[in-house]
């Protein structure tokens, strides 16, 4: 039987017991409103670990002042049913107060170039919030493995760097992007899209896929690739581009030309939601 906990101390108690019994423990951190993308992480965790913990916490410290913290979609009841079906052992669903006491004052940050670009550039303090909450979750759950999606490509890189730099005793497992049949990357924020915008949003995955094909056919000019994508996106009614970038897939550093494995990453507002997507191109 799956159990849900809102208190850190309660979750710690059961996990201490599991650990004493020699069980391996995994953590899948989420903000809830679960979809097949989240479920793919849970399935991977289920395959390899005795215990699967799913955290559901809309973390305020990773949202900027003008972002969608208040309206972020939530449905704990449905999330619980999905988790139970997938064989999750424990849900951790703390309140904001449980995670951040009134006098909370400690954050984890990085000086790495990994956060200079992409979402790090346009969402000030975002990765500081992510690193801090993931650190806290690691300290609460003490997992052997933690599962993250490549949909948030930069996030995985930031977490891996943090785990390495701070010697966290956890293996980070990154999982592939799950897409709708028509290509749209699954996201809790897709729920904000109107019917028309849902169609417009397809331009993101389509232009990434086409850019990849061009590179594989021999295109090495980064500007051409970026401009090609921008051109396609500008043709849909509801789009406002935050960024489209081609970066070194490993370091996330800027490149002159496409002469190594790259990630093409983009963030675009389609109506209300800011959607992100990316694709790896091995050259
Ligand atoms: P979120 O609830 O959006 O914070 O996401 C929780 C975890 O699920 C993160 O590690 C995400 O990268 C991952 N995730 C979200 N959407 C997808 C997707 N479409 N495919 C794979 N992983 C995803």
Short mmCIF file of C-alpha atoms and ligand atoms in Angstrom, two decimals:
data_model
loop_
_atom_site.label_atom_id
_atom_site.label_comp_id
_atom_site.label_asym_id
_atom_site.label_seq_id
_atom_site.Cartn_x
_atom_site.Cartn_y
_atom_site.Cartn_z
CA UNK A 1 0.00 0.00 0.00
CA UNK A 2 1.32 3.40 -1.00
CA UNK A 3 1.61 5.97 1.78
CA UNK A 4 1.69 9.76 1.59
CA UNK A 5 3.54 12.02 4.00
CA UNK A 6 3.55 15.78 4.41
CA UNK A 7 5.99 15.83 7.33
CA UNK A 8 9.73 15.43 6.90
CA UNK A 9 10.04 13.52 10.16
CA UNK A 10 7.32 11.01 9.21
CA UNK A 11 8.93 10.21 5.86
CA UNK A 12 12.34 9.90 7.49
CA UNK A 13 10.97 7.40 10.00
CA UNK A 14 9.66 4.98 7.37
CA UNK A 15 12.72 5.38 5.17
CA UNK A 16 15.04 4.68 8.09
CA UNK A 17 13.21 1.42 8.56
CA UNK A 18 13.46 0.53 4.87
CA UNK A 19 17.15 1.27 4.87
CA UNK A 20 17.71 -0.87 7.95
CA UNK A 21 16.09 -3.71 6.03
CA UNK A 22 18.66 -3.26 3.27
CA UNK A 23 16.28 -1.68 0.76
CA UNK A 24 17.61 0.56 -2.01
CA UNK A 25 15.78 3.87 -2.22
CA UNK A 26 15.01 6.05 -5.23
CA UNK A 27 13.62 9.55 -5.51
CA UNK A 28 11.65 11.14 -8.34
CA UNK A 29 11.32 14.87 -7.63
CA UNK A 30 8.29 16.52 -9.28
CA UNK A 31 6.02 19.51 -8.99
CA UNK A 32 2.97 17.31 -9.53
CA UNK A 33 0.18 17.42 -12.11
CA UNK A 34 1.76 14.22 -13.28
CA UNK A 35 1.82 13.06 -16.89
CA UNK A 36 3.53 10.33 -18.91
CA UNK A 37 6.84 12.22 -18.73
CA UNK A 38 6.84 11.92 -14.95
CA UNK A 39 5.54 8.36 -15.16
CA UNK A 40 8.50 7.37 -17.35
CA UNK A 41 10.87 8.46 -14.57
CA UNK A 42 8.81 6.54 -12.02
CA UNK A 43 8.86 3.42 -14.23
CA UNK A 44 12.64 3.64 -14.55
CA UNK A 45 12.96 4.06 -10.79
CA UNK A 46 10.61 1.12 -10.19
CA UNK A 47 12.76 -1.18 -12.34
CA UNK A 48 15.98 -0.67 -10.42
CA UNK A 49 15.13 0.11 -6.80
CA UNK A 50 13.32 -1.54 -3.91
CA UNK A 51 11.65 1.67 -2.82
CA UNK A 52 10.32 4.52 -4.97
CA UNK A 53 9.65 7.90 -3.37
CA UNK A 54 7.91 10.57 -5.46
CA UNK A 55 8.05 14.10 -4.12
CA UNK A 56 5.29 16.47 -5.18
CA UNK A 57 6.14 20.02 -4.26
CA UNK A 58 5.61 23.22 -6.21
CA UNK A 59 8.80 24.87 -5.06
CA UNK A 60 8.33 28.63 -4.65
CA UNK A 61 12.06 29.44 -4.59
CA UNK A 62 12.52 28.40 -8.21
CA UNK A 63 9.80 30.72 -9.50
CA UNK A 64 10.50 34.34 -10.39
CA UNK A 65 8.21 37.15 -9.16
CA UNK A 66 6.33 37.34 -12.48
CA UNK A 67 6.04 33.63 -13.08
CA UNK A 68 3.15 31.19 -12.65
CA UNK A 69 3.65 29.99 -9.05
CA UNK A 70 0.10 30.88 -8.01
CA UNK A 71 -1.59 29.31 -11.01
CA UNK A 72 0.69 26.31 -11.44
CA UNK A 73 -1.69 23.35 -12.02
CA UNK A 74 -2.24 20.98 -9.10
CA UNK A 75 -4.23 17.75 -8.69
CA UNK A 76 -2.93 15.72 -5.80
CA UNK A 77 -5.80 13.25 -5.91
CA UNK A 78 -5.14 12.27 -9.52
CA UNK A 79 -1.38 12.27 -8.92
CA UNK A 80 -1.86 9.81 -6.04
CA UNK A 81 -3.93 7.46 -8.19
CA UNK A 82 -1.30 7.52 -10.95
CA UNK A 83 1.50 6.90 -8.47
CA UNK A 84 -0.33 4.03 -6.79
CA UNK A 85 -0.95 2.39 -10.18
CA UNK A 86 2.74 2.61 -10.99
CA UNK A 87 3.75 0.95 -7.72
CA UNK A 88 5.15 4.01 -5.95
CA UNK A 89 5.84 3.30 -2.27
CA UNK A 90 5.79 6.79 -0.78
CA UNK A 91 4.60 10.21 -1.85
CA UNK A 92 6.20 13.16 -0.12
CA UNK A 93 3.94 16.17 -0.38
CA UNK A 94 5.11 18.82 2.08
CA UNK A 95 3.59 22.26 2.57
CA UNK A 96 5.70 25.31 1.76
CA UNK A 97 6.02 25.90 5.50
CA UNK A 98 7.31 22.41 6.14
CA UNK A 99 10.10 22.98 3.61
CA UNK A 100 10.79 26.65 4.34
CA UNK A 101 10.40 27.77 7.92
CA UNK A 102 9.76 31.47 8.47
CA UNK A 103 13.41 32.15 9.18
CA UNK A 104 14.68 30.02 6.27
CA UNK A 105 17.92 31.56 4.94
CA UNK A 106 20.17 28.96 3.28
CA UNK A 107 20.61 28.42 -0.46
CA UNK A 108 22.82 26.39 -2.76
CA UNK A 109 24.25 28.26 -5.72
CA UNK A 110 26.84 27.76 -8.45
CA UNK A 111 29.41 29.85 -10.27
CA UNK A 112 29.53 27.35 -13.12
CA UNK A 113 29.01 28.55 -16.69
CA UNK A 114 26.29 25.90 -16.96
CA UNK A 115 23.77 28.40 -15.63
CA UNK A 116 24.90 31.40 -17.69
CA UNK A 117 22.75 30.66 -20.69
CA UNK A 118 19.30 29.30 -21.54
CA UNK A 119 16.92 29.27 -18.56
CA UNK A 120 19.69 30.47 -16.23
CA UNK A 121 19.91 33.71 -18.21
CA UNK A 122 16.20 34.40 -18.45
CA UNK A 123 14.99 33.07 -15.09
CA UNK A 124 17.06 34.86 -12.47
CA UNK A 125 17.56 32.71 -9.38
CA UNK A 126 15.74 29.74 -10.91
CA UNK A 127 18.59 27.24 -10.60
CA UNK A 128 19.49 28.49 -7.15
CA UNK A 129 15.95 27.53 -6.15
CA UNK A 130 16.21 24.19 -7.92
CA UNK A 131 19.58 23.31 -6.39
CA UNK A 132 18.41 24.31 -2.93
CA UNK A 133 15.22 22.28 -3.01
CA UNK A 134 16.90 19.25 -4.57
CA UNK A 135 19.59 19.41 -1.88
CA UNK A 136 16.90 19.48 0.76
CA UNK A 137 15.05 16.57 -0.84
CA UNK A 138 18.28 14.58 -1.05
CA UNK A 139 18.93 15.23 2.63
CA UNK A 140 15.39 14.22 3.58
CA UNK A 141 15.17 11.06 1.44
CA UNK A 142 18.84 10.14 1.20
CA UNK A 143 18.21 8.23 -2.03
CA UNK A 144 20.60 5.82 -3.72
CA UNK A 145 19.33 7.07 -7.10
CA UNK A 146 17.41 10.12 -8.24
CA UNK A 147 15.61 10.42 -11.58
CA UNK A 148 15.40 13.52 -13.77
CA UNK A 149 14.05 14.14 -17.29
CA UNK A 150 16.11 15.45 -20.20
CA UNK A 151 13.18 17.67 -21.05
CA UNK A 152 14.85 19.99 -18.53
CA UNK A 153 18.26 19.47 -20.12
CA UNK A 154 20.02 22.28 -18.30
CA UNK A 155 18.52 21.20 -14.98
CA UNK A 156 20.04 17.72 -15.32
CA UNK A 157 23.45 19.27 -16.07
CA UNK A 158 23.17 21.61 -13.07
CA UNK A 159 22.16 18.78 -10.73
CA UNK A 160 24.92 16.46 -11.94
CA UNK A 161 27.48 19.21 -11.43
CA UNK A 162 26.14 19.97 -7.96
CA UNK A 163 26.18 16.30 -6.96
CA UNK A 164 29.73 15.98 -8.19
CA UNK A 165 30.99 19.23 -6.64
CA UNK A 166 29.35 18.65 -3.25
CA UNK A 167 29.97 14.87 -3.16
CA UNK A 168 26.36 13.90 -2.71
CA UNK A 169 26.09 10.16 -2.32
CA UNK A 170 23.46 9.67 -5.00
CA UNK A 171 23.42 8.43 -8.58
CA UNK A 172 21.67 10.80 -10.99
CA UNK A 173 19.75 8.98 -13.71
CA UNK A 174 18.57 11.07 -16.64
CA UNK A 175 15.66 9.88 -18.76
CA UNK A 176 14.51 10.62 -22.29
CA UNK A 177 11.94 13.23 -23.24
CA UNK A 178 8.44 11.82 -23.51
CA UNK A 179 6.36 13.35 -26.31
CA UNK A 180 2.78 13.25 -27.50
CA UNK A 181 2.31 11.31 -30.73
CA UNK A 182 2.43 14.56 -32.70
CA UNK A 183 5.76 15.57 -31.11
CA UNK A 184 4.76 18.00 -28.37
CA UNK A 185 6.92 17.40 -25.29
CA UNK A 186 4.73 16.57 -22.33
CA UNK A 187 4.59 19.29 -19.70
CA UNK A 188 2.28 20.14 -16.83
CA UNK A 189 2.11 23.61 -18.38
CA UNK A 190 0.57 22.27 -21.61
CA UNK A 191 -2.72 22.43 -19.74
CA UNK A 192 -2.64 26.24 -20.14
CA UNK A 193 -2.77 25.93 -23.95
CA UNK A 194 -5.98 26.68 -25.82
CA UNK A 195 -6.91 24.39 -28.72
CA UNK A 196 -5.37 26.77 -31.24
CA UNK A 197 -2.24 27.29 -29.19
CA UNK A 198 -1.88 23.52 -28.77
CA UNK A 199 -1.53 23.34 -32.57
CA UNK A 200 0.84 26.33 -32.65
CA UNK A 201 3.00 24.65 -30.01
CA UNK A 202 3.85 21.86 -32.44
CA UNK A 203 6.21 24.25 -34.18
CA UNK A 204 8.69 23.77 -31.33
CA UNK A 205 9.33 20.04 -31.68
CA UNK A 206 8.94 20.19 -35.46
CA UNK A 207 11.52 22.94 -35.93
CA UNK A 208 13.96 21.16 -33.59
CA UNK A 209 13.57 17.93 -35.53
CA UNK A 210 14.05 19.66 -38.86
CA UNK A 211 17.11 21.52 -37.57
CA UNK A 212 18.59 18.21 -36.47
CA UNK A 213 18.02 16.78 -39.94
CA UNK A 214 19.77 19.76 -41.51
CA UNK A 215 22.79 19.32 -39.26
CA UNK A 216 22.91 15.61 -39.99
CA UNK A 217 22.83 16.45 -43.71
CA UNK A 218 25.96 18.57 -43.18
CA UNK A 219 24.92 22.08 -42.13
CA UNK A 220 27.56 23.43 -39.73
CA UNK A 221 26.56 27.09 -39.53
CA UNK A 222 25.04 27.75 -36.13
CA UNK A 223 23.36 31.06 -37.09
CA UNK A 224 21.64 29.42 -40.04
CA UNK A 225 20.23 26.72 -37.81
CA UNK A 226 19.04 29.21 -35.16
CA UNK A 227 17.56 31.58 -37.74
CA UNK A 228 15.78 28.72 -39.48
CA UNK A 229 14.09 27.80 -36.19
CA UNK A 230 13.27 31.43 -35.32
CA UNK A 231 11.74 31.87 -38.74
CA UNK A 232 9.41 28.91 -38.32
CA UNK A 233 8.41 29.94 -34.80
CA UNK A 234 7.69 33.52 -35.84
CA UNK A 235 5.09 32.24 -38.29
CA UNK A 236 2.73 30.97 -35.61
CA UNK A 237 0.31 33.43 -34.07
CA UNK A 238 0.85 32.98 -30.34
CA UNK A 239 4.62 32.68 -30.09
CA UNK A 240 7.06 34.90 -28.22
CA UNK A 241 10.60 33.56 -28.22
CA UNK A 242 12.67 33.61 -25.03
CA UNK A 243 15.70 31.85 -26.53
CA UNK A 244 16.80 29.46 -29.26
CA UNK A 245 20.36 28.27 -28.79
CA UNK A 246 22.80 25.72 -30.11
CA UNK A 247 25.32 24.81 -27.42
CA UNK A 248 27.96 22.23 -26.64
CA UNK A 249 25.91 19.25 -25.46
CA UNK A 250 28.28 18.40 -22.62
CA UNK A 251 29.37 21.76 -21.21
CA UNK A 252 26.44 23.91 -22.38
CA UNK A 253 29.03 26.42 -23.53
CA UNK A 254 28.71 28.61 -26.59
CA UNK A 255 30.19 27.29 -29.82
CA UNK A 256 31.41 28.99 -32.99
CA UNK A 257 30.29 26.33 -35.40
CA UNK A 258 28.68 22.94 -35.16
CA UNK A 259 31.75 20.74 -34.93
CA UNK A 260 30.84 18.53 -31.97
CA UNK A 261 27.77 17.07 -30.28
CA UNK A 262 25.31 19.87 -29.65
CA UNK A 263 22.04 20.45 -27.90
CA UNK A 264 19.52 22.71 -29.59
CA UNK A 265 17.40 24.18 -26.82
CA UNK A 266 14.53 26.61 -26.91
CA UNK A 267 12.07 28.38 -24.65
CA UNK A 268 9.04 29.99 -26.19
CA UNK A 269 5.85 31.42 -24.83
CA UNK A 270 2.87 30.00 -26.67
CA UNK A 271 0.02 32.05 -25.28
CA UNK A 272 0.25 31.83 -21.51
CA UNK A 273 2.76 29.04 -20.93
CA UNK A 274 6.48 29.32 -21.44
CA UNK A 275 7.36 25.97 -23.01
CA UNK A 276 10.82 24.45 -23.27
CA UNK A 277 12.11 21.72 -25.53
CA UNK A 278 15.45 20.47 -26.79
CA UNK A 279 17.11 17.94 -29.04
CA UNK A 280 20.59 16.40 -29.05
CA UNK A 281 22.51 16.18 -32.30
CA UNK A 282 25.54 13.92 -32.43
CA UNK A 283 27.85 14.98 -35.25
P1 LIG B 1 8.32 19.00 -13.11
O1 LIG B 1 7.16 18.42 -12.39
O2 LIG B 1 7.94 19.73 -14.37
O3 LIG B 1 9.26 19.76 -12.23
O4 LIG B 1 9.17 17.77 -13.65
C1 LIG B 1 9.63 16.78 -12.78
C2 LIG B 1 10.59 15.88 -13.50
O5 LIG B 1 9.94 15.29 -14.63
C3 LIG B 1 11.80 16.64 -14.07
O6 LIG B 1 12.97 15.85 -13.89
C4 LIG B 1 11.46 16.78 -15.51
O7 LIG B 1 12.58 16.87 -16.36
C5 LIG B 1 10.70 15.50 -15.80
N1 LIG B 1 9.84 15.67 -16.96
C6 LIG B 1 8.88 16.61 -17.17
N2 LIG B 1 8.35 16.48 -18.39
C7 LIG B 1 8.99 15.46 -19.00
C8 LIG B 1 8.91 14.84 -20.28
N3 LIG B 1 8.04 15.26 -21.21
N4 LIG B 1 9.73 13.80 -20.54
C9 LIG B 1 10.62 13.38 -19.61
N5 LIG B 1 10.75 13.90 -18.39
C10 LIG B 1 9.95 14.93 -18.08
#
